[in-house]
Rosetta silent file (secondary structure, phi, psi, omega in degrees, C-alpha in Angstrom):
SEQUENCE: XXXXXXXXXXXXXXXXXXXXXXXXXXXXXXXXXXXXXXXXXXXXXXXXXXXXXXXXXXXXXXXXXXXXXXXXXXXXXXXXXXXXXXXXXXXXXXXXXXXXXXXXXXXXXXXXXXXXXXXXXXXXXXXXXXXXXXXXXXXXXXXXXXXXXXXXXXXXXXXXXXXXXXXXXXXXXXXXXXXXXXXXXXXXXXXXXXXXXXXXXXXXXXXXXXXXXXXXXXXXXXXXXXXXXXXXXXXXXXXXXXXXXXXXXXXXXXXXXXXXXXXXXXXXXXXXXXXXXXXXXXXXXXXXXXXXXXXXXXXXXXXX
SCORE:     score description
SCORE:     0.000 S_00000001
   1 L     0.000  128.177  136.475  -36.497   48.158  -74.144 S_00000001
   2 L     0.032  144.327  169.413  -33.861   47.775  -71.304 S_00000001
   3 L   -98.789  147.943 -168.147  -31.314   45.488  -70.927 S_00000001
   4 L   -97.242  169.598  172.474  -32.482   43.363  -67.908 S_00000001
   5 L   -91.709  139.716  179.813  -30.161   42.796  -65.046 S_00000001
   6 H   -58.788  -28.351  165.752  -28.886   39.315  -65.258 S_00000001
   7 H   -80.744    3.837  159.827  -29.291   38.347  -61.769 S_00000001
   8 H   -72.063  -18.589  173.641  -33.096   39.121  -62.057 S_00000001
   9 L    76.307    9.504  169.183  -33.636   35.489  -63.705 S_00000001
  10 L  -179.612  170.571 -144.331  -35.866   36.602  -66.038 S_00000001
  11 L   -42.168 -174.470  149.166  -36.811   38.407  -69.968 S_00000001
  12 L   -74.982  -23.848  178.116  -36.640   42.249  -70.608 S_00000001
  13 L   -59.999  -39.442  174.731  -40.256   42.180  -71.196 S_00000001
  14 L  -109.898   10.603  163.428  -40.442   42.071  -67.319 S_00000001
  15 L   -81.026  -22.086  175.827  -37.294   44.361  -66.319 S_00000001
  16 L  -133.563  156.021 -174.183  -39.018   47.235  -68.387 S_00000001
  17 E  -151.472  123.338  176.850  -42.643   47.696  -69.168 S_00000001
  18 E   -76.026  136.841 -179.853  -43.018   49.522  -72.552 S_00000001
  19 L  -125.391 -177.477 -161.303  -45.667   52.723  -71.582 S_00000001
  20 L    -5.377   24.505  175.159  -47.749   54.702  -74.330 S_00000001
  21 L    58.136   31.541  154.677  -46.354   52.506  -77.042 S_00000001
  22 L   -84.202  126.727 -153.309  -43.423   55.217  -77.282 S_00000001
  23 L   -73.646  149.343 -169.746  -40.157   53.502  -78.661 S_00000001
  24 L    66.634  -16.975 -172.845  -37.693   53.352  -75.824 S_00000001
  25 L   -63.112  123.844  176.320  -40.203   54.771  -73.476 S_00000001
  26 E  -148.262 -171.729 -178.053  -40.170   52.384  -70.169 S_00000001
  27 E  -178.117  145.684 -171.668  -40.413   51.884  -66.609 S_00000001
  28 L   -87.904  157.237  166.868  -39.025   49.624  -64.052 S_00000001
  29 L  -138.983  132.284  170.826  -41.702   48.169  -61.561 S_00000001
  30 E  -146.289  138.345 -177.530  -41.185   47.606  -58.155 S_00000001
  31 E  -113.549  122.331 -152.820  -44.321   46.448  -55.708 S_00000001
  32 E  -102.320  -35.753 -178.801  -43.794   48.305  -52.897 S_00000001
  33 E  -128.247  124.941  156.576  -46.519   46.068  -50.543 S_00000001
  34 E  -162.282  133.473  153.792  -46.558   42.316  -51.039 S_00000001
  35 L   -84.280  154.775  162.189  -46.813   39.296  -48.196 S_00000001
  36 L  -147.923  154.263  174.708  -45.822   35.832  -47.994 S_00000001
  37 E  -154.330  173.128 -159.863  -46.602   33.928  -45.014 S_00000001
  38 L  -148.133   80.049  178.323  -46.394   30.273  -44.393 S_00000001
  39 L   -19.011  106.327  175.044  -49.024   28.842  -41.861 S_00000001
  40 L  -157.315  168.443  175.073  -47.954   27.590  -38.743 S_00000001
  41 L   -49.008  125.705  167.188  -48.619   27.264  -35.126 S_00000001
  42 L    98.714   12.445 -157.239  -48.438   30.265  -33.117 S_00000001
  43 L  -119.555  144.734  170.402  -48.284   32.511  -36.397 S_00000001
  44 L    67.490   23.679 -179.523  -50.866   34.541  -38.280 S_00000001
  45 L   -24.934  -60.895 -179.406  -53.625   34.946  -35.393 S_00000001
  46 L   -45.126  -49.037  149.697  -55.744   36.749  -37.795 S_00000001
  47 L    -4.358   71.910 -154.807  -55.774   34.254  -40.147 S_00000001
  48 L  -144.562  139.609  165.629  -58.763   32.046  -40.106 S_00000001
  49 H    -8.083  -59.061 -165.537  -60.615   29.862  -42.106 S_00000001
  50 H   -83.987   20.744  131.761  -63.572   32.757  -43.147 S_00000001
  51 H   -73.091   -0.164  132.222  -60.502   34.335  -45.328 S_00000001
  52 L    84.547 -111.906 -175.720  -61.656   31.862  -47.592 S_00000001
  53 L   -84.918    4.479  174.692  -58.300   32.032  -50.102 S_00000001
  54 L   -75.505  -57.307  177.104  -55.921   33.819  -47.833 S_00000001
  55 L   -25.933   33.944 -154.247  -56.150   30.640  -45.719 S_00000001
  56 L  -156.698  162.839  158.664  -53.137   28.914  -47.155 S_00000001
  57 L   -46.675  174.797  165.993  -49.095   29.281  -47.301 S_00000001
  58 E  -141.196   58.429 -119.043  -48.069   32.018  -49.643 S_00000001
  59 L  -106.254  167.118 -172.989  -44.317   30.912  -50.892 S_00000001
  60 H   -69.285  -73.199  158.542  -41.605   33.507  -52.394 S_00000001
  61 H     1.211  -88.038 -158.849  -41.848   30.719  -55.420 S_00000001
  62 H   -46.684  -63.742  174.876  -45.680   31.373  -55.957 S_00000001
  63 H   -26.261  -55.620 -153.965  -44.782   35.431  -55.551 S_00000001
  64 H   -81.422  -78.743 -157.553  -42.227   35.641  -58.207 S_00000001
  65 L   -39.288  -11.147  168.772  -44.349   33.851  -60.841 S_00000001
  66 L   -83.333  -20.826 -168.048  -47.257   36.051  -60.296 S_00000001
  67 L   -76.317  -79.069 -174.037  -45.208   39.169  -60.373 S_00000001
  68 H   -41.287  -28.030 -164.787  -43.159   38.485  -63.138 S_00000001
  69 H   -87.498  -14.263  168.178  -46.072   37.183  -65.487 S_00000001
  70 H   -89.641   20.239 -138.035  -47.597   41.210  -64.925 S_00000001
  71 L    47.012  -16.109 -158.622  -44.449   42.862  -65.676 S_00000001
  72 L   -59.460  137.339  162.637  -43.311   43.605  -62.143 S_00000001
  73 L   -70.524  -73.570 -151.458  -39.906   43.410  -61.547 S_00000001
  74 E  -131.651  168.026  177.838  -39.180   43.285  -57.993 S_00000001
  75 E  -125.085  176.083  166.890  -41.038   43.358  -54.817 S_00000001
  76 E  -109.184   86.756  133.302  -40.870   45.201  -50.731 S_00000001
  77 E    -7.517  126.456  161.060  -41.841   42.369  -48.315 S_00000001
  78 L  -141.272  155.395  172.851  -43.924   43.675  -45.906 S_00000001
  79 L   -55.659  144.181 -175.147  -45.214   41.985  -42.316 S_00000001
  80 L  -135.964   17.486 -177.355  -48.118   40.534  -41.943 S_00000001
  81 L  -153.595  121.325  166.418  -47.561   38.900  -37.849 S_00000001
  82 L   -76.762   87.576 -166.419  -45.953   40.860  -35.174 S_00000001
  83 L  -151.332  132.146  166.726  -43.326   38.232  -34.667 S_00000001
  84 H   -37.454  -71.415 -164.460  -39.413   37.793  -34.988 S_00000001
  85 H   -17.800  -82.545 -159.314  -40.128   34.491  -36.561 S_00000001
  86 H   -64.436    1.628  142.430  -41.651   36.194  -39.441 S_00000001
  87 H   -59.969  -75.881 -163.637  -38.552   38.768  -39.984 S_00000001
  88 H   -60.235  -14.180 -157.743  -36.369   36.171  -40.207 S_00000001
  89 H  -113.275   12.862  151.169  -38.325   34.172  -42.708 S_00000001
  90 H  -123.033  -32.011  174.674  -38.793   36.818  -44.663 S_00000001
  91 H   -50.152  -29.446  179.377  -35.280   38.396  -44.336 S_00000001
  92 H   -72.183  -28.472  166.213  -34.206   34.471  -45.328 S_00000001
  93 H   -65.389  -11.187 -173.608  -36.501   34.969  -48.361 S_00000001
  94 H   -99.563  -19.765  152.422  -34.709   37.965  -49.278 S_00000001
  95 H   -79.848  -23.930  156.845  -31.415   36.184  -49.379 S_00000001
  96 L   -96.725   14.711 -177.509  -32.165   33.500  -51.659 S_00000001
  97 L  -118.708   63.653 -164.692  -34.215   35.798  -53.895 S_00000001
  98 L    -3.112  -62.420 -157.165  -32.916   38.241  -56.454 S_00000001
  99 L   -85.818   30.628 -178.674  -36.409   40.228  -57.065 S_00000001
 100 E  -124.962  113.860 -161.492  -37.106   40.522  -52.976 S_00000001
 101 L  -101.063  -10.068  174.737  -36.039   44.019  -53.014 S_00000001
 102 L   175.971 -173.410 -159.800  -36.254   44.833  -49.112 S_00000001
 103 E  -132.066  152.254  175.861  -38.302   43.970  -46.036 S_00000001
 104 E  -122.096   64.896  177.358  -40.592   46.255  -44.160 S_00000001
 105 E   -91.481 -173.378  162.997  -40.870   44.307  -40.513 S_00000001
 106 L  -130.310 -170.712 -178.312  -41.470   44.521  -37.423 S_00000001
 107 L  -151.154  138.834 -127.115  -40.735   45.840  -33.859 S_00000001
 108 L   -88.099   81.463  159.406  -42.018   45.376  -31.153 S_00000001
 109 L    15.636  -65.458 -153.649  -42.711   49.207  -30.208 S_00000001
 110 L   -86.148  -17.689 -179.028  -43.920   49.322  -26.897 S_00000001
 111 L  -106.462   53.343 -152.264  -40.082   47.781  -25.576 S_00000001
 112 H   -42.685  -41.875  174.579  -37.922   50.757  -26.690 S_00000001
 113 H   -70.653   -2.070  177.590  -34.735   48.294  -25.188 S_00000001
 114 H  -116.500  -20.193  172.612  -35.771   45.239  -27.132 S_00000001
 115 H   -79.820   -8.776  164.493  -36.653   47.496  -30.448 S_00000001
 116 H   -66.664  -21.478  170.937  -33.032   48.957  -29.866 S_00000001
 117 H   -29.881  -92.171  172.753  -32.146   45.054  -29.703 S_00000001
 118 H   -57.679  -29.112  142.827  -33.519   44.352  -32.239 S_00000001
 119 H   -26.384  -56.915  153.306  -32.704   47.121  -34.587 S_00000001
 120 H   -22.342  -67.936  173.266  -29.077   46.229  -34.058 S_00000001
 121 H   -78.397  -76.070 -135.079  -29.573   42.580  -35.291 S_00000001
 122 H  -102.924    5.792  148.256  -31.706   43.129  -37.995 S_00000001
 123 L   -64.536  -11.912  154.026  -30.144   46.318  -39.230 S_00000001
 124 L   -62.837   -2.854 -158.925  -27.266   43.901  -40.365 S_00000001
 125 L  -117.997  114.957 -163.272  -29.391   42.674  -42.790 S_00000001
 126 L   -68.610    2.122 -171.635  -28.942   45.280  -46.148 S_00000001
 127 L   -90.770  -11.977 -155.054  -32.753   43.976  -46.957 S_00000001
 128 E   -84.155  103.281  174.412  -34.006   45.434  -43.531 S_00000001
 129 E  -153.686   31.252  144.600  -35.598   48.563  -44.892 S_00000001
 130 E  -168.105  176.279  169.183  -38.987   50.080  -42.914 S_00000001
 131 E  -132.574  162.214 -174.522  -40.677   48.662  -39.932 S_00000001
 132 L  -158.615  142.070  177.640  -44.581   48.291  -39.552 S_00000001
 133 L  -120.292  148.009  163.680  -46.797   46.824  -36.141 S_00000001
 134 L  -106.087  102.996  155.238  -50.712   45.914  -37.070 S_00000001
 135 L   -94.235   10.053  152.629  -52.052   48.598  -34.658 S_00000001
 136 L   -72.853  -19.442  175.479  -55.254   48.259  -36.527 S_00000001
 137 L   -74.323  -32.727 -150.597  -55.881   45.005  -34.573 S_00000001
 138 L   -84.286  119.770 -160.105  -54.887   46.710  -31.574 S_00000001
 139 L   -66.048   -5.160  167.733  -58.151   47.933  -30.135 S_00000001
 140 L   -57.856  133.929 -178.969  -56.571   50.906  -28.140 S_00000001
 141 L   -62.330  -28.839 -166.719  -57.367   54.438  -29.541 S_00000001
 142 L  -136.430   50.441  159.298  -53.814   56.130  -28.834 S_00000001
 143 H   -20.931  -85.209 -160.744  -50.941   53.117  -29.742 S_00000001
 144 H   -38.201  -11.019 -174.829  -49.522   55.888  -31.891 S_00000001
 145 H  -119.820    1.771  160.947  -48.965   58.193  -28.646 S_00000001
 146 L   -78.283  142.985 -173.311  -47.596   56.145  -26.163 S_00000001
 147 H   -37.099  -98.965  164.453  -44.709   57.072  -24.483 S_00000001
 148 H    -5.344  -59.617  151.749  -42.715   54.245  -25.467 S_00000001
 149 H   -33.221  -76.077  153.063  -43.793   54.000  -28.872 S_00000001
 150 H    -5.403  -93.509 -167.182  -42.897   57.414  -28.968 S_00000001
 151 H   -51.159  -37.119 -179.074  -39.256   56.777  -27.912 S_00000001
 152 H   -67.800   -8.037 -176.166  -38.681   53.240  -30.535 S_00000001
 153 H   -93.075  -44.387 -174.297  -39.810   55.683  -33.502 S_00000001
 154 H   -92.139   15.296  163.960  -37.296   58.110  -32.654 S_00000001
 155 H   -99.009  -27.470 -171.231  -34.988   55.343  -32.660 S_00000001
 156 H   -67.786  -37.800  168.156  -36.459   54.113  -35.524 S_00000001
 157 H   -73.504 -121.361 -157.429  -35.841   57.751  -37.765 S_00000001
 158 H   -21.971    2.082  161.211  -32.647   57.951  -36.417 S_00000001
 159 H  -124.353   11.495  147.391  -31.378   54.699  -38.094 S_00000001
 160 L   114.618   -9.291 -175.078  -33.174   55.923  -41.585 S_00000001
 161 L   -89.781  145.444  163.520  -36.164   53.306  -41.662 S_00000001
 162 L   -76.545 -175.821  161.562  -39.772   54.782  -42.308 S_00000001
 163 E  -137.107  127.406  175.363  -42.775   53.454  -40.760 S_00000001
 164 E   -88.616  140.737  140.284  -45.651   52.069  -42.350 S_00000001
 165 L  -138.585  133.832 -155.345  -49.181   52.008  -41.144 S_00000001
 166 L   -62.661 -156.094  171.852  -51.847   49.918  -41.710 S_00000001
 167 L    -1.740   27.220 -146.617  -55.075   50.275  -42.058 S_00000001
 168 L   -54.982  -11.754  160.907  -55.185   53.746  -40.900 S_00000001
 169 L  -104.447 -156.501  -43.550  -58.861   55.187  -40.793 S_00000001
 170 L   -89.050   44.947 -163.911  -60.457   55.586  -39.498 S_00000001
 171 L   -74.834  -55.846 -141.639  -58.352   54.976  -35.919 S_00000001
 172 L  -131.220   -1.534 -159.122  -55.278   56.785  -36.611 S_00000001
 173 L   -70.017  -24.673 -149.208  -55.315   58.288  -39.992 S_00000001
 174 L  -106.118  -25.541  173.709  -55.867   61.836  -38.046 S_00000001
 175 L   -37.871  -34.860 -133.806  -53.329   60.711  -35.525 S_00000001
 176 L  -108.178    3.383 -176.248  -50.780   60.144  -37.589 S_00000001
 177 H   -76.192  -50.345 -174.802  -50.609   64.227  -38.392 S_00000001
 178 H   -82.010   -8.311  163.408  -49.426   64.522  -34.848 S_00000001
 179 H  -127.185    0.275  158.409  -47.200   62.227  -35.076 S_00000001
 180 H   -79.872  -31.729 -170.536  -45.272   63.158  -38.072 S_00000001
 181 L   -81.853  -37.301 -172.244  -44.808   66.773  -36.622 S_00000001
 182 L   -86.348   21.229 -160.793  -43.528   65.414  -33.370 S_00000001
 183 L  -132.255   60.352 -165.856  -41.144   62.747  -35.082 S_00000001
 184 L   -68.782  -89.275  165.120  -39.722   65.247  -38.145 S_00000001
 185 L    -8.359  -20.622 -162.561  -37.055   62.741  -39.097 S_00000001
 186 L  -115.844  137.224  173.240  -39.140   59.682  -38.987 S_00000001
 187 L  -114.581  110.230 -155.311  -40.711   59.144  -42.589 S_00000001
 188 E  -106.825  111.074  177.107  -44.364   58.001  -42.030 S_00000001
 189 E   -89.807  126.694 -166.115  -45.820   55.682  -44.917 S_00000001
 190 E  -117.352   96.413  166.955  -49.692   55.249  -45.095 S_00000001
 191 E   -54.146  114.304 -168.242  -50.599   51.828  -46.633 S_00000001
 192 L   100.011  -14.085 -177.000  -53.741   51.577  -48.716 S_00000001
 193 L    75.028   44.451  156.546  -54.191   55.769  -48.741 S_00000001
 194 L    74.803    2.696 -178.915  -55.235   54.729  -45.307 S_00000001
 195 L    64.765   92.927  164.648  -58.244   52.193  -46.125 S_00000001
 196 L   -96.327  119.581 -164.239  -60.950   54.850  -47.795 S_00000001
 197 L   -75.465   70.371 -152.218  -64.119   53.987  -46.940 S_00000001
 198 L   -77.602  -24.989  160.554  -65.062   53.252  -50.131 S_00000001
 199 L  -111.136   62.492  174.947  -68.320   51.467  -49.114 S_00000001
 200 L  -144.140 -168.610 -146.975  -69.319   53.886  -46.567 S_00000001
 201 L   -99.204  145.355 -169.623  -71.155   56.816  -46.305 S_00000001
 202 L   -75.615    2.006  155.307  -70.342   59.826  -48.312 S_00000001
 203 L   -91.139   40.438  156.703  -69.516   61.756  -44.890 S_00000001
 204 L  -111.623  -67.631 -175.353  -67.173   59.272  -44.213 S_00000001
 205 H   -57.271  -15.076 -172.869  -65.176   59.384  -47.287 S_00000001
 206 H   -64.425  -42.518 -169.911  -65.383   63.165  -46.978 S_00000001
 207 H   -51.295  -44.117  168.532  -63.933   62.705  -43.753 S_00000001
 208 H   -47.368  -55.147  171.259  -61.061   60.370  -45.456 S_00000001
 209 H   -60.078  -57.263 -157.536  -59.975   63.163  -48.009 S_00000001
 210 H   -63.629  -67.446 -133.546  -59.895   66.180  -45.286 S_00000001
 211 H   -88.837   -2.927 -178.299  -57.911   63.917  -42.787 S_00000001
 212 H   -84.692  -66.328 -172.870  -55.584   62.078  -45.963 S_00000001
 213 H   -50.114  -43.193  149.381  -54.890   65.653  -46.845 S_00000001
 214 H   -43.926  -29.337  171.147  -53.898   66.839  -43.660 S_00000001
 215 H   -89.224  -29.358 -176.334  -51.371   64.073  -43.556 S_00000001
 216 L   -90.462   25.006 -172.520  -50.023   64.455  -46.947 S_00000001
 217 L  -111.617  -31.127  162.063  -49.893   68.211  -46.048 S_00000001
 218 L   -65.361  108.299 -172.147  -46.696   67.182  -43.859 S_00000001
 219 L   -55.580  -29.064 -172.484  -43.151   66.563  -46.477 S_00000001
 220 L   -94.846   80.242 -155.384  -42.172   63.161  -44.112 S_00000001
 221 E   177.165  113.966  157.500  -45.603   61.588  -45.155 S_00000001
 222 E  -149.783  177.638 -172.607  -45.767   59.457  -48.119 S_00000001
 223 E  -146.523  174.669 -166.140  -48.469   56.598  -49.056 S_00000001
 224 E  -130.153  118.121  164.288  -49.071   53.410  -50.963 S_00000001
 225 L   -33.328   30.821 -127.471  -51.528   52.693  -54.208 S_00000001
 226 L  -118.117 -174.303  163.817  -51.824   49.755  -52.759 S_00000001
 227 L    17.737   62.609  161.905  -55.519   47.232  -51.088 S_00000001
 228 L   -85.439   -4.688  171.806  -58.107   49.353  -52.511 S_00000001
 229 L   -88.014  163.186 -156.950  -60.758   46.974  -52.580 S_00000001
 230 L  -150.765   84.246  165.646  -63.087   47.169  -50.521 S_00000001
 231 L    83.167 -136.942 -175.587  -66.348   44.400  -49.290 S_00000001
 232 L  -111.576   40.167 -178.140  -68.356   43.762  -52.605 S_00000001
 233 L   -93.952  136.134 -174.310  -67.730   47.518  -54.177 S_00000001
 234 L   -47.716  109.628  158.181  -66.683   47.862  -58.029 S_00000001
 235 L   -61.668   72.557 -166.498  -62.482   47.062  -58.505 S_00000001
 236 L  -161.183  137.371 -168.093  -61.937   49.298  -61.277 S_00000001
 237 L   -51.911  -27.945 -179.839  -60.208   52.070  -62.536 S_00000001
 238 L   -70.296  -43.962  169.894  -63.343   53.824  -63.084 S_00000001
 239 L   -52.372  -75.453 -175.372  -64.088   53.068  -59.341 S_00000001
 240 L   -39.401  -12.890 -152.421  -61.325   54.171  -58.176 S_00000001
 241 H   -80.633  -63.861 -144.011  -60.884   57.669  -59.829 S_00000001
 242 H   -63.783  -46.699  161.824  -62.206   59.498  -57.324 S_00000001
 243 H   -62.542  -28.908  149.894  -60.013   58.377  -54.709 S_00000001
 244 H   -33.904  -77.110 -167.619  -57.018   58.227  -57.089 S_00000001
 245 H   -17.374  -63.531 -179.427  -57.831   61.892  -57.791 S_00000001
 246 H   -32.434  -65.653 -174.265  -57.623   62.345  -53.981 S_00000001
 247 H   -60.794  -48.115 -165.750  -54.640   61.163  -53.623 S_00000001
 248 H   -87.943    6.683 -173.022  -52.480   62.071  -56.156 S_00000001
 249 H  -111.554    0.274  162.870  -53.488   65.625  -56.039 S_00000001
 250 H   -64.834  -57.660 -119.385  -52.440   65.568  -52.033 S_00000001
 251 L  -130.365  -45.256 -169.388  -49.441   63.374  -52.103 S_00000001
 252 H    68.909  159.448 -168.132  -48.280   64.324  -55.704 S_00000001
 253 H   -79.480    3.184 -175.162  -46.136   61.231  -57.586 S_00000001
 254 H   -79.969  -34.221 -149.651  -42.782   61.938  -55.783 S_00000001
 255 L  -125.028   20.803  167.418  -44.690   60.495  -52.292 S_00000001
 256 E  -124.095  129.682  161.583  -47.398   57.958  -53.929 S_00000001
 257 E  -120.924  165.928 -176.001  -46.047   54.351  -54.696 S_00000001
 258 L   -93.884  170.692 -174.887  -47.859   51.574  -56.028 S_00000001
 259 E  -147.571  140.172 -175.664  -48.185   48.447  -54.161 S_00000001
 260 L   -84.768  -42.183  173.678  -50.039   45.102  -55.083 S_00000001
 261 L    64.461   43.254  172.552  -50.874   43.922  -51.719 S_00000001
 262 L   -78.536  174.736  -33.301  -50.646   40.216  -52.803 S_00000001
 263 L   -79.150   -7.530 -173.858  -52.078   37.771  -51.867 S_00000001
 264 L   -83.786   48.874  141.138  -54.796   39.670  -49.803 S_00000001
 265 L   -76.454  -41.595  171.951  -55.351   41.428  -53.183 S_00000001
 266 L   -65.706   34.173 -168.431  -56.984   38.286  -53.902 S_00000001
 267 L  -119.088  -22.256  168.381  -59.964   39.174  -52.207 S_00000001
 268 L  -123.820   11.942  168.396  -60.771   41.392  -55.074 S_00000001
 269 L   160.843 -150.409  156.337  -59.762   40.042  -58.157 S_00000001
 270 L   -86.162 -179.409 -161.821  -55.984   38.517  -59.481 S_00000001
 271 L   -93.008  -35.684  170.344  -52.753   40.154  -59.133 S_00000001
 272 L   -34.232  -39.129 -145.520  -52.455   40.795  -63.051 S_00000001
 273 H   -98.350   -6.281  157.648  -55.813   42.446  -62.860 S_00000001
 274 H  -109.523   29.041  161.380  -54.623   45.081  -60.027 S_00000001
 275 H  -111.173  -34.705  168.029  -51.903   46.104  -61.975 S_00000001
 276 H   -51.676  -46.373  178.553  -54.191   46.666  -65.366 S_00000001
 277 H   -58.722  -45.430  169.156  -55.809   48.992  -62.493 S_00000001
 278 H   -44.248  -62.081 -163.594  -52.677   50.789  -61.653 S_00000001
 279 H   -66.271  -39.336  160.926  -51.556   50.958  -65.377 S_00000001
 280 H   -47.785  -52.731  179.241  -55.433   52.810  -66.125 S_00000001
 281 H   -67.744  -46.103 -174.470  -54.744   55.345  -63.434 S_00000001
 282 L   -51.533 -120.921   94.909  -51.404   55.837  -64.447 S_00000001
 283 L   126.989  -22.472  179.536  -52.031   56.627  -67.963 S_00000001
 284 L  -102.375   -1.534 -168.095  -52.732   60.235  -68.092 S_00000001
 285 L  -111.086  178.034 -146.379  -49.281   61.370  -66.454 S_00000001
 286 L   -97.888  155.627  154.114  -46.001   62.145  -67.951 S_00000001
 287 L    -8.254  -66.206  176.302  -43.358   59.203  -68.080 S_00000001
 288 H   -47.976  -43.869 -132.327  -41.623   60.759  -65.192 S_00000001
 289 H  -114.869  -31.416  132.304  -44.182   60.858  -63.061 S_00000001
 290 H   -21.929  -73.221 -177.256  -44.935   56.894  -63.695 S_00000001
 291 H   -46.738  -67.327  176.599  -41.953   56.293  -63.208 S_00000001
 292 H   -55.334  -22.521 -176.626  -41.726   57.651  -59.606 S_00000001
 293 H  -111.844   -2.158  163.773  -44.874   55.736  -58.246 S_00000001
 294 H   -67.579  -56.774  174.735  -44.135   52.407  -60.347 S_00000001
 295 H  -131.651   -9.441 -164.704  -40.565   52.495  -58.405 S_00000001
 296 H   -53.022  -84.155 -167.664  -39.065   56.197  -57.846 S_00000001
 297 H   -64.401  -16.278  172.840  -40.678   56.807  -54.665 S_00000001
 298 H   -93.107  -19.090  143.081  -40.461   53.436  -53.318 S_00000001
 299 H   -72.374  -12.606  164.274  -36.942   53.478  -53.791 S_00000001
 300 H   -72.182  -55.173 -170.993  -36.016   56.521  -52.221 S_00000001
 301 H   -55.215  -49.907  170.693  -38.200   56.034  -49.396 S_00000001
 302 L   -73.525    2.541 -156.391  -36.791   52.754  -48.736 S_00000001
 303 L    29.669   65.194 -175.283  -33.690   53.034  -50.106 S_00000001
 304 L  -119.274    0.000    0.000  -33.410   50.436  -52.217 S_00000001
């Protein structure tokens, strides 16, 4: 086992995670997708009472003890309200908090002179590392193709941050092919493998695989393990394999990371109990190749 770093706060047992019960064999974890949000007026639109247990604060606090008690080391912040506010509140969480390993926020796209602005300021911040808008609320079909857009992305690659996107089928997932070619520099992250319509018709998911593979057919394209449940459909490793399969034989382990997607993870089970799911899929691949989608690839991409 590792020696932990001391300014993680906490055992070796959660700085290393012993893997096929080989001695010395380990791996670091970093959760590449996690929120915290804090409820407040004008914040969180989406948010509403028929989210049942989402419907609450989420504190940094709450975060590290769930993390820590599944081995995870450290986490990526990611946005969950297209708002300054919530940048700085999470960039403030990332300064009193050892295991908050970077921030994924956002910007607001569509204002290439206020995301240059804004780049500026919050590219001062060493935690400030991808940016992501929820264009899945947005009900227009071609976000990803506006002009504008367009231009803050190629501002966005040119200062080294990817871009995450949410929820990505089935709106944009085919989109996002076309926007990777014309943006070569810009590193395009697809959160969730894109939402696979795992309770939907099996010409849907077919549709999910042809158009995930076409994006993971592009080298600036990588994606996240991450909010695979899906409505009242089995949470389980067994469940899952097919879409694992998918994925990892597209994306390969340099350009798949895992992600917890806490707390809206809790919609399908505890956070403990989507990391037993991770650690099942995982299980058949070499060390290395752990290793890059527990934290490899989410530290490269993000540079952290």
């Amino acid at each position: 086992m590792s020696t932990p770093d001391p300014k993680l706060g906490h055992d070796a047992g959660r700085a290393a995670v012993a893997v096929g019960g080989a001695p010395g064999a380990s791996v670091s974890r970093l959760d590449a997708h996690l929120h915290l949000w804090e409820l407040a007026p004008g914040q969180y639109s989406w948010l509403k009472p028929a989210h049942g247990i989402l419907f609450r604060s989420f504190t940094a606090e709450q975060a590290q003890e769930v993390l820590f008690a599944a081995g995870v080391d450290r986490a990526i912040l990611v946005q969950a309200d297209d708002t300054a506010a919530e940048n700085e509140a999470m960039l403030l969480a990332a300064k009193k908090h050892d295991w908050i390993a970077g921030v994924v926020g956002w910007l607001p796209l569509e204002d290439p002179a206020a995301t240059a602005t804004f780049l500026q300021r919050w590219g001062a911040h060493s935690a400030y590392c991808g940016v992501r808008t929820l264009i899945h609320d947005d009900p227009r079909p071609d976000v990803l193709a506006l002009e504008p857009v367009r231009e803050s992305l190629a501002m966005v690659a040119e200062a080294g941050l990817p871009f995450d996107v949410p929820d990505a089928f089935p709106r944009y997932l085919n989109q996002i092919v076309e926007l990777a070619q014309a943006l070569p520099k810009l590193t395009v992250v697809i959160d969730h493998l894109g939402k696979p319509p795992r309770d939907g018709s099996s010409d849907e998911m077919a549709r999910w695989k042809q158009q995930l593979q076409a994006v993971a057919a592009l080298p600036n394209t990588a994606a996240k393990v991450s909010g695979l449940h899906a409505g009242g459909t089995d949470y389980s490793a067994q469940a899952l394999e097919d879409v694992w399969n998918t994925a990892l034989s597209a994306f390969g382990p340099d350009r798949l990371m895992f992600g917890g997607d806490w707390p809206v993870s809790l919609l399908g089970g505890n956070y403990r109990q989507t990391v037993g799911i991770a650690e099942s899929l995982l299980s058949s691949l070499s060390l290395a190749d752990r290793q890059a989608i527990w934290s490899g690839t989410a530290q490269r991409i993000y540079s952290r």
